[in-house]
CSV table of C-alpha atoms in Angstrom, one decimal:
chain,number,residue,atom,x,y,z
A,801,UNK,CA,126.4,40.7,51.4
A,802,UNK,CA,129.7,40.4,49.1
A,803,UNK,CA,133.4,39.3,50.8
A,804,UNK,CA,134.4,42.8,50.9
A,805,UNK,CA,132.0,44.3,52.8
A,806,UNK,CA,131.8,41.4,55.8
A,807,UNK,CA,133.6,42.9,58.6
A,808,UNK,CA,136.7,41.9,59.1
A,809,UNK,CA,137.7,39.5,62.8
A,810,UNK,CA,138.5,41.0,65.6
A,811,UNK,CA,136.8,44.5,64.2
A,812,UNK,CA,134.0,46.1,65.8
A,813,UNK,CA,130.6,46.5,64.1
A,814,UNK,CA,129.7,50.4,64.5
A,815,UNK,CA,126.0,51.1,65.5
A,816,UNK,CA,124.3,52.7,63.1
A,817,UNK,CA,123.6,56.6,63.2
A,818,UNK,CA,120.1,57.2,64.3
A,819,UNK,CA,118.8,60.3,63.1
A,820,UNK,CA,117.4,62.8,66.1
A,821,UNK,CA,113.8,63.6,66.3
A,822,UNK,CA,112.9,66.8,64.1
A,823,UNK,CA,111.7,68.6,67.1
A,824,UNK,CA,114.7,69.0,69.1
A,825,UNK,CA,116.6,72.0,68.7
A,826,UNK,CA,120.8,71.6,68.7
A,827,UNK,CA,122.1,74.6,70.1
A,828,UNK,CA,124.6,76.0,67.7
A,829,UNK,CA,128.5,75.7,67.7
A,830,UNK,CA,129.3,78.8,68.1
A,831,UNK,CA,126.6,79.5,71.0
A,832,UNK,CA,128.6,76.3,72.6
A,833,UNK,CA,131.9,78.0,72.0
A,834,UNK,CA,130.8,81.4,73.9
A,835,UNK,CA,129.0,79.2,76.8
A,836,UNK,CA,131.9,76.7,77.3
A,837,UNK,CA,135.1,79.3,76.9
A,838,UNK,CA,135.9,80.8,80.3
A,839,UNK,CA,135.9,84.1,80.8
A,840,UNK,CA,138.4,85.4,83.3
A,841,UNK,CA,138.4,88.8,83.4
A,842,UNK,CA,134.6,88.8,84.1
A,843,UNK,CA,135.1,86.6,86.9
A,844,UNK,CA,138.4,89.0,88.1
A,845,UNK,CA,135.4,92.2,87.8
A,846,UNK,CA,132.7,90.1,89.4
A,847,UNK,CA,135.5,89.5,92.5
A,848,UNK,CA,136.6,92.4,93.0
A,849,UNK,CA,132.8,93.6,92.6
A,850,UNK,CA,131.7,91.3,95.6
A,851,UNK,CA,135.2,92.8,97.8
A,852,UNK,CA,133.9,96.1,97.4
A,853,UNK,CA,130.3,95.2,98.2
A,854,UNK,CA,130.9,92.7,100.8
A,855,UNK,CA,133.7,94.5,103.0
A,856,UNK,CA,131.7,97.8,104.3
A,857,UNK,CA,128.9,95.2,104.8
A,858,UNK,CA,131.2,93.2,107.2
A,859,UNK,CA,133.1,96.2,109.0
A,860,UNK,CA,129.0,97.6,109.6
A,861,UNK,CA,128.0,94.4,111.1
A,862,UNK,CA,132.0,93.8,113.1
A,863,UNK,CA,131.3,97.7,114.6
A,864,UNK,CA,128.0,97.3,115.5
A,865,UNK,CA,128.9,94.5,117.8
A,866,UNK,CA,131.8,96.0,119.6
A,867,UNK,CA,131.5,98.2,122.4
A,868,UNK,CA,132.6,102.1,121.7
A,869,UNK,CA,135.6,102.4,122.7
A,870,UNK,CA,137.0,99.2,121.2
A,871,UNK,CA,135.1,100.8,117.9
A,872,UNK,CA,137.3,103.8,118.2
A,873,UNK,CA,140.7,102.2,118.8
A,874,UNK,CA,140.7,98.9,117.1
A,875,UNK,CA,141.3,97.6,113.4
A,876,UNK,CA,137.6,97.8,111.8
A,877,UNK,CA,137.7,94.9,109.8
A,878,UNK,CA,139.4,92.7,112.8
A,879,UNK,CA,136.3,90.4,113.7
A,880,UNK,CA,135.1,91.5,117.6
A,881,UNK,CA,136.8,89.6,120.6
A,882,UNK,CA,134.2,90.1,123.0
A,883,UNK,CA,130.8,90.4,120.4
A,884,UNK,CA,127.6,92.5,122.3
A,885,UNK,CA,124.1,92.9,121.6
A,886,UNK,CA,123.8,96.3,123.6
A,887,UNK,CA,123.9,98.2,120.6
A,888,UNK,CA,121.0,96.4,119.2
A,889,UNK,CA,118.9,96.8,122.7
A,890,UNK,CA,119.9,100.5,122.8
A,891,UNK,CA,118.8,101.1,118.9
A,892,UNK,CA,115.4,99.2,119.4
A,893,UNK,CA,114.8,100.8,122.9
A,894,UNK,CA,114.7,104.4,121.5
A,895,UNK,CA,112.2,104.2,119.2
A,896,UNK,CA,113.2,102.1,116.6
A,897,UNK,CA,110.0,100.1,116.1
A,898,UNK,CA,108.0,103.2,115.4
A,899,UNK,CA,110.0,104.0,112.9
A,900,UNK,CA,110.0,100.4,111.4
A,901,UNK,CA,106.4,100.8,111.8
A,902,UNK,CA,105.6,103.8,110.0
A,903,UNK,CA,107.8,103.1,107.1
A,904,UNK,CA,106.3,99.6,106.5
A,905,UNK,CA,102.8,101.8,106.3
A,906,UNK,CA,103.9,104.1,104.0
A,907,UNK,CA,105.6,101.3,102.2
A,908,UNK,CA,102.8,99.0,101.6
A,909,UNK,CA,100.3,102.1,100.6
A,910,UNK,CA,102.4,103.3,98.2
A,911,UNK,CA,102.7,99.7,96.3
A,912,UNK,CA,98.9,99.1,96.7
A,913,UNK,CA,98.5,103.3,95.3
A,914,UNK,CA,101.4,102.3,92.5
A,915,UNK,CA,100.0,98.4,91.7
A,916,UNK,CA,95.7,100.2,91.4
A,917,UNK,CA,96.6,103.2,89.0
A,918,UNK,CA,99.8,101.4,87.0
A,919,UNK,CA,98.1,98.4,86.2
A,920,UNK,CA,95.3,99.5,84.4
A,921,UNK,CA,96.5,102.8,82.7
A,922,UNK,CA,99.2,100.4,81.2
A,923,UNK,CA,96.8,98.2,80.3
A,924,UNK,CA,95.2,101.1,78.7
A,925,UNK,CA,97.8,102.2,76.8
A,926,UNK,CA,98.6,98.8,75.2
A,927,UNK,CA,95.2,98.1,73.8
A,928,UNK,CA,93.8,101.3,72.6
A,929,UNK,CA,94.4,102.6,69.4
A,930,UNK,CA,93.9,106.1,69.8
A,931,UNK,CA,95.9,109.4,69.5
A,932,UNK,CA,94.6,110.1,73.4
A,933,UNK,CA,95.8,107.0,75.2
A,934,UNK,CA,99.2,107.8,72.9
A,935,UNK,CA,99.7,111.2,74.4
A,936,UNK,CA,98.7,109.9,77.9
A,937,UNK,CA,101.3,107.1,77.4
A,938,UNK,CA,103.7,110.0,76.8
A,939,UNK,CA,103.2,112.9,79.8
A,940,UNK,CA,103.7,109.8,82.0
A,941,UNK,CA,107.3,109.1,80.4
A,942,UNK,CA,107.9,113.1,80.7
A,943,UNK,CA,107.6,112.3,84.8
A,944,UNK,CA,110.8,109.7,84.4
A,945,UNK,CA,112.8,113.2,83.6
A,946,UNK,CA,111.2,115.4,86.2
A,947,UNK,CA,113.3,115.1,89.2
A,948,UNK,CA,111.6,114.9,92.8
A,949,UNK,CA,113.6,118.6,93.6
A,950,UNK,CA,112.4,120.4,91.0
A,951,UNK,CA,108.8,120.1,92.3
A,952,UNK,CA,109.2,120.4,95.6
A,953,UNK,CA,107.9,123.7,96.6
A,954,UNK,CA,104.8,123.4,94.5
A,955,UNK,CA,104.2,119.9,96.5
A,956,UNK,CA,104.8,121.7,99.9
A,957,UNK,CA,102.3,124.4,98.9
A,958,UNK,CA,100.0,121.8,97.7
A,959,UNK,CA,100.4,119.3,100.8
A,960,UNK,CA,99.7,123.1,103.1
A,961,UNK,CA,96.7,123.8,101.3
A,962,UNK,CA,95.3,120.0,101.0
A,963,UNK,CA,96.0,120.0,104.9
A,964,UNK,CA,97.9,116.8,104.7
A,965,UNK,CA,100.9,118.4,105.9
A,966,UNK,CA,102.7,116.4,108.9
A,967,UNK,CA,101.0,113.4,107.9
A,968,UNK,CA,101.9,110.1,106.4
A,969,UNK,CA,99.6,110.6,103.7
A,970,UNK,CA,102.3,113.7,102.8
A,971,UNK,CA,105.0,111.0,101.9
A,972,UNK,CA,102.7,108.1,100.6
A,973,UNK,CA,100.9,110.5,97.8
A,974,UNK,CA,104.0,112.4,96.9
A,975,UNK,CA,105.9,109.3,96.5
A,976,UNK,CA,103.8,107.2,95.0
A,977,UNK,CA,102.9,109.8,92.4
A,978,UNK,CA,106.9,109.9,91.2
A,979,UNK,CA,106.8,106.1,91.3
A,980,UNK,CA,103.8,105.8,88.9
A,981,UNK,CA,106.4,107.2,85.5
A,982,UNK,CA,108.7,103.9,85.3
A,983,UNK,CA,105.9,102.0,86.7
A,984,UNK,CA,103.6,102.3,83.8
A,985,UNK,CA,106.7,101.9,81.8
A,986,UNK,CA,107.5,98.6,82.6
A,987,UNK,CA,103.9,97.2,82.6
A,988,UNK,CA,103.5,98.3,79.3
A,989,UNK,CA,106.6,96.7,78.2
A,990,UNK,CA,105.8,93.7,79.8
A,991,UNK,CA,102.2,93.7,78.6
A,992,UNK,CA,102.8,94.5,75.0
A,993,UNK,CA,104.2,90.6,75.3
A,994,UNK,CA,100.8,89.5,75.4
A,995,UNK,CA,99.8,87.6,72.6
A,996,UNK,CA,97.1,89.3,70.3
A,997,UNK,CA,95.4,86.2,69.6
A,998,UNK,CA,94.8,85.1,73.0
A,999,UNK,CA,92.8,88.8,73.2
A,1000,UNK,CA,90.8,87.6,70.3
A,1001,UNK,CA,90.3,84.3,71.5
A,1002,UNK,CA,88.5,85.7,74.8
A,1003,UNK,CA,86.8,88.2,72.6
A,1004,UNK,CA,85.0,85.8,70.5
A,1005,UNK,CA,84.3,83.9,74.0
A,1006,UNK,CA,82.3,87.2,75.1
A,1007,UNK,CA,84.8,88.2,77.2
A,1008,UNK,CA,84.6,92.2,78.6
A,1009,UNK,CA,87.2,94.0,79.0
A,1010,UNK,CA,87.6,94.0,83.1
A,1011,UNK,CA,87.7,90.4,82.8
A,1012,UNK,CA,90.4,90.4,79.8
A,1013,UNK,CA,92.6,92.1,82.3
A,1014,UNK,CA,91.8,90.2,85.3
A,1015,UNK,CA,92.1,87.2,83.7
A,1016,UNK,CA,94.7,87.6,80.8
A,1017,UNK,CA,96.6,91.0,81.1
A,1018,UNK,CA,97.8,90.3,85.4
A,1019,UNK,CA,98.4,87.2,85.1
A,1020,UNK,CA,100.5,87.2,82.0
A,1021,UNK,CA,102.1,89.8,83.7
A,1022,UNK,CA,103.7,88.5,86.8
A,1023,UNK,CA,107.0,89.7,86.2
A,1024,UNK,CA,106.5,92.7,85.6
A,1025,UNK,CA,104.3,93.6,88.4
A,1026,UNK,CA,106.9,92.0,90.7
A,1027,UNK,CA,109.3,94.1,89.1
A,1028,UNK,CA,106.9,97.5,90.1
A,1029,UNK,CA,106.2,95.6,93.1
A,1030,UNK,CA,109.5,96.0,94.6
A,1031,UNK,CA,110.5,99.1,93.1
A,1032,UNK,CA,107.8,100.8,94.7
A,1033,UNK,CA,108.7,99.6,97.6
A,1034,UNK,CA,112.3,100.3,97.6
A,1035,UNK,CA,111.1,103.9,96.4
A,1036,UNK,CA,109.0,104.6,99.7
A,1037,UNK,CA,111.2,102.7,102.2
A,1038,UNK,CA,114.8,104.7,101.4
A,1039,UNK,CA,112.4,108.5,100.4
A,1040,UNK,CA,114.2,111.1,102.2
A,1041,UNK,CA,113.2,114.2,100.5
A,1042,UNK,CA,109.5,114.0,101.1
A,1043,UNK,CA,109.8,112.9,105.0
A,1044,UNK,CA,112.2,115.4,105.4
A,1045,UNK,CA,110.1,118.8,103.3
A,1046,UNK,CA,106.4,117.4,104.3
A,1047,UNK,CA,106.9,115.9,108.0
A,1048,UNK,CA,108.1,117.6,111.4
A,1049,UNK,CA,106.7,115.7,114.7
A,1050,UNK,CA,107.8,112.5,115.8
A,1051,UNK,CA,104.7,111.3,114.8
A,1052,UNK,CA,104.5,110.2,111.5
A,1053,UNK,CA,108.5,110.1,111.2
A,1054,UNK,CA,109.3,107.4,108.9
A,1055,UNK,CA,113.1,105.6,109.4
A,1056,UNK,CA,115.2,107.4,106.8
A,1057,UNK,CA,114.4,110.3,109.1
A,1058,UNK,CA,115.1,108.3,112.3
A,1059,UNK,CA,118.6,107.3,110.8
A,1060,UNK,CA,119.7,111.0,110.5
A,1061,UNK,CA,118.4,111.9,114.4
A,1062,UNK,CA,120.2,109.5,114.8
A,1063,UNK,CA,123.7,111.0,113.6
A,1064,UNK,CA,122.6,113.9,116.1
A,1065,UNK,CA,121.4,111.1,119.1
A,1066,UNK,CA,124.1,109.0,118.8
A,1067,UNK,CA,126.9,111.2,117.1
A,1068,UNK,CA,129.3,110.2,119.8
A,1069,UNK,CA,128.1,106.2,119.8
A,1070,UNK,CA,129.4,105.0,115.9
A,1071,UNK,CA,128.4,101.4,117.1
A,1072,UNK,CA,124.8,102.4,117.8
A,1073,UNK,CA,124.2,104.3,114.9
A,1074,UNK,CA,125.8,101.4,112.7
A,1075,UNK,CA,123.2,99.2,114.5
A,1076,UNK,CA,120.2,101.2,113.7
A,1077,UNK,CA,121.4,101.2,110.1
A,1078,UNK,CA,121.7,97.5,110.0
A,1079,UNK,CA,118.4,97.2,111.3
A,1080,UNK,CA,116.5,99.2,108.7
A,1081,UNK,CA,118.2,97.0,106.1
A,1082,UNK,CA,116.2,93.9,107.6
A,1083,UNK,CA,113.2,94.2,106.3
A,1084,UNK,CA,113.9,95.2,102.5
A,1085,UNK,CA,116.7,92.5,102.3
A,1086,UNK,CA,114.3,90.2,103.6
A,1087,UNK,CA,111.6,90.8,101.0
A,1088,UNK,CA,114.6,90.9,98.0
A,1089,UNK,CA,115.4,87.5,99.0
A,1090,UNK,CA,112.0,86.3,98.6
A,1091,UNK,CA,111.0,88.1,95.0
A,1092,UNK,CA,114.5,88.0,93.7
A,1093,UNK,CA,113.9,86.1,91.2
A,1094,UNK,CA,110.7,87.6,90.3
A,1095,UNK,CA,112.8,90.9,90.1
A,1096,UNK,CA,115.4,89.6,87.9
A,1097,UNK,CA,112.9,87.7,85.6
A,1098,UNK,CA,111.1,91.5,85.3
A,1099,UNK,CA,114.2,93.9,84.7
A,1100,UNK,CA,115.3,91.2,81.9
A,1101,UNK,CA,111.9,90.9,80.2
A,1102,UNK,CA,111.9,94.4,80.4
A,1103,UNK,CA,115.5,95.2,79.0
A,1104,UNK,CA,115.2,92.7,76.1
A,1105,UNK,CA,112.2,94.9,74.7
């Protein structure tokens, strides 16, 4: 080492640059620049988003705790001084769980109809090469543009002469039938993501193809079927049409039904009414808690095609 080049006292000696591993991936300045600047009129929308979700939410629940005539005369978005149940006991006391009941059938056989017919005529559709599983693929997107209302008197005649009429199975087939279009349309997105390789890999292992799609296709496919999962299910729980056209006795009412006798049955009682409708959110919040991120992870897999 020559005099010039010894440090000099007092100095300190820099650590040498260590070169990163050629694996890791840096993300790139300008992806830093759009991560790191804030964004404030985003965060003004998203606000005043939430205000206009969140307050109706909050003067539903502050009603349906007040008695009726503090409903009637006070500020609705003033919390309630004396909070009550009796709204609750009066809504579940007059029929309320047969409602809940019958909507959580036709609920649940409308995903397992949806989840048994979607899966595989997506599946279907992404691995055969034919002009016939094309124009399948494509009379099921024409039922994304047919609208429920358009159909409806051929349905009614159909549900008379099928003898299904005032029956659940008059809402579950109708409903699930209309959920089937975007159904298969996301499961084929999503399964088109499926590597071609790892089909030929289970090929050359002897593999049919039932057991492809058992084994492969589903569970590659998690998202997506959570996706359809949930749709379906939101589908049948808020139907009104099809309850209200095929349906007449109490019997197989289903609760988007209830919630309008209800206007009638408690026209006079807003905090009753506002009651009931916070009940027959329950159960759908309740199951968007559990698969939201399942739903998200869908929709965006689904979008980014």
């Amino acid at each position: 080492m020559s005099r010039d080049t010894l440090p000099r006292p007092g100095s300190r000696l820099r650590p040498e640059k260590t070169e990163e591993p050629a694996t890791r991936t840096q993300p790139s300045p300008r992806r830093q620049h759009w991560t790191k600047r804030p964004n404030p009129l985003a965060g003004l929308g998203s606000v005043i988003w939430l205000a206009i979700v969140i307050v109706p939410i909050y003067a539903m629940l502050s009603a349906s705790l007040t008695s009726q005539d503090k409903a009637l005369t006070g500020n609705p978005l003033n919390p309630p001084t004396s909070p009550t149940l009796d709204n609750y006991n009066l809504v579940l006391h007059s029929g309320f769980g047969h409602l809940l009941s019958n909507t959580a059938i036709v609920a649940v056989a409308v995903v397992a109809i949806v989840l048994g017919l979607s899966v595989p005529l997506a599946y279907v559709a992404v691995r055969t090469r034919n002009r016939w599983s094309g124009l399948a693929f494509r009379l099921f997107l024409l039922g994304v543009a047919i609208p429920a209302q358009a159909v409806v008197v051929p349905l009614y005649l159909l549900i008379a002469k099928l003898d299904l009429y005032d029956s659940l199975l008059a809402v579950i087939l109708p409903t699930a039938a209309f959920a089937m279009p975007v159904s298969v349309l996301v499961l084929v997105g999503t399964l088109r993501d499926v590597s071609e390789e790892l089909y030929e890999a289970m090929a050359l292992d002897g593999a049919s193809p039932q057991r492809m799609l058992f084994q492969l296709a589903i569970p590659m496919a998690k998202g997506g079927i959570s996706t359809v999962v949930i749709y379906a299910a939101l589908q049948a729980w808020n139907g009104f049409l099809f309850p209200l056209i095929f349906t007449q006795s109490d019997e197989p009412r289903v609760l988007t039904l209830g919630l309008f006798n209800y206007v009638s049955q408690f026209g006079v009682n807003i905090p009753a009414l506002l009651a009931s409708v916070v009940l027959s959110g329950v159960p759908i919040f309740a199951v968007y808690l559990v698969a939201r991120r399942a739903l998200v992870g869908g929709l965006m897999g689904v979008g980014g095609k």
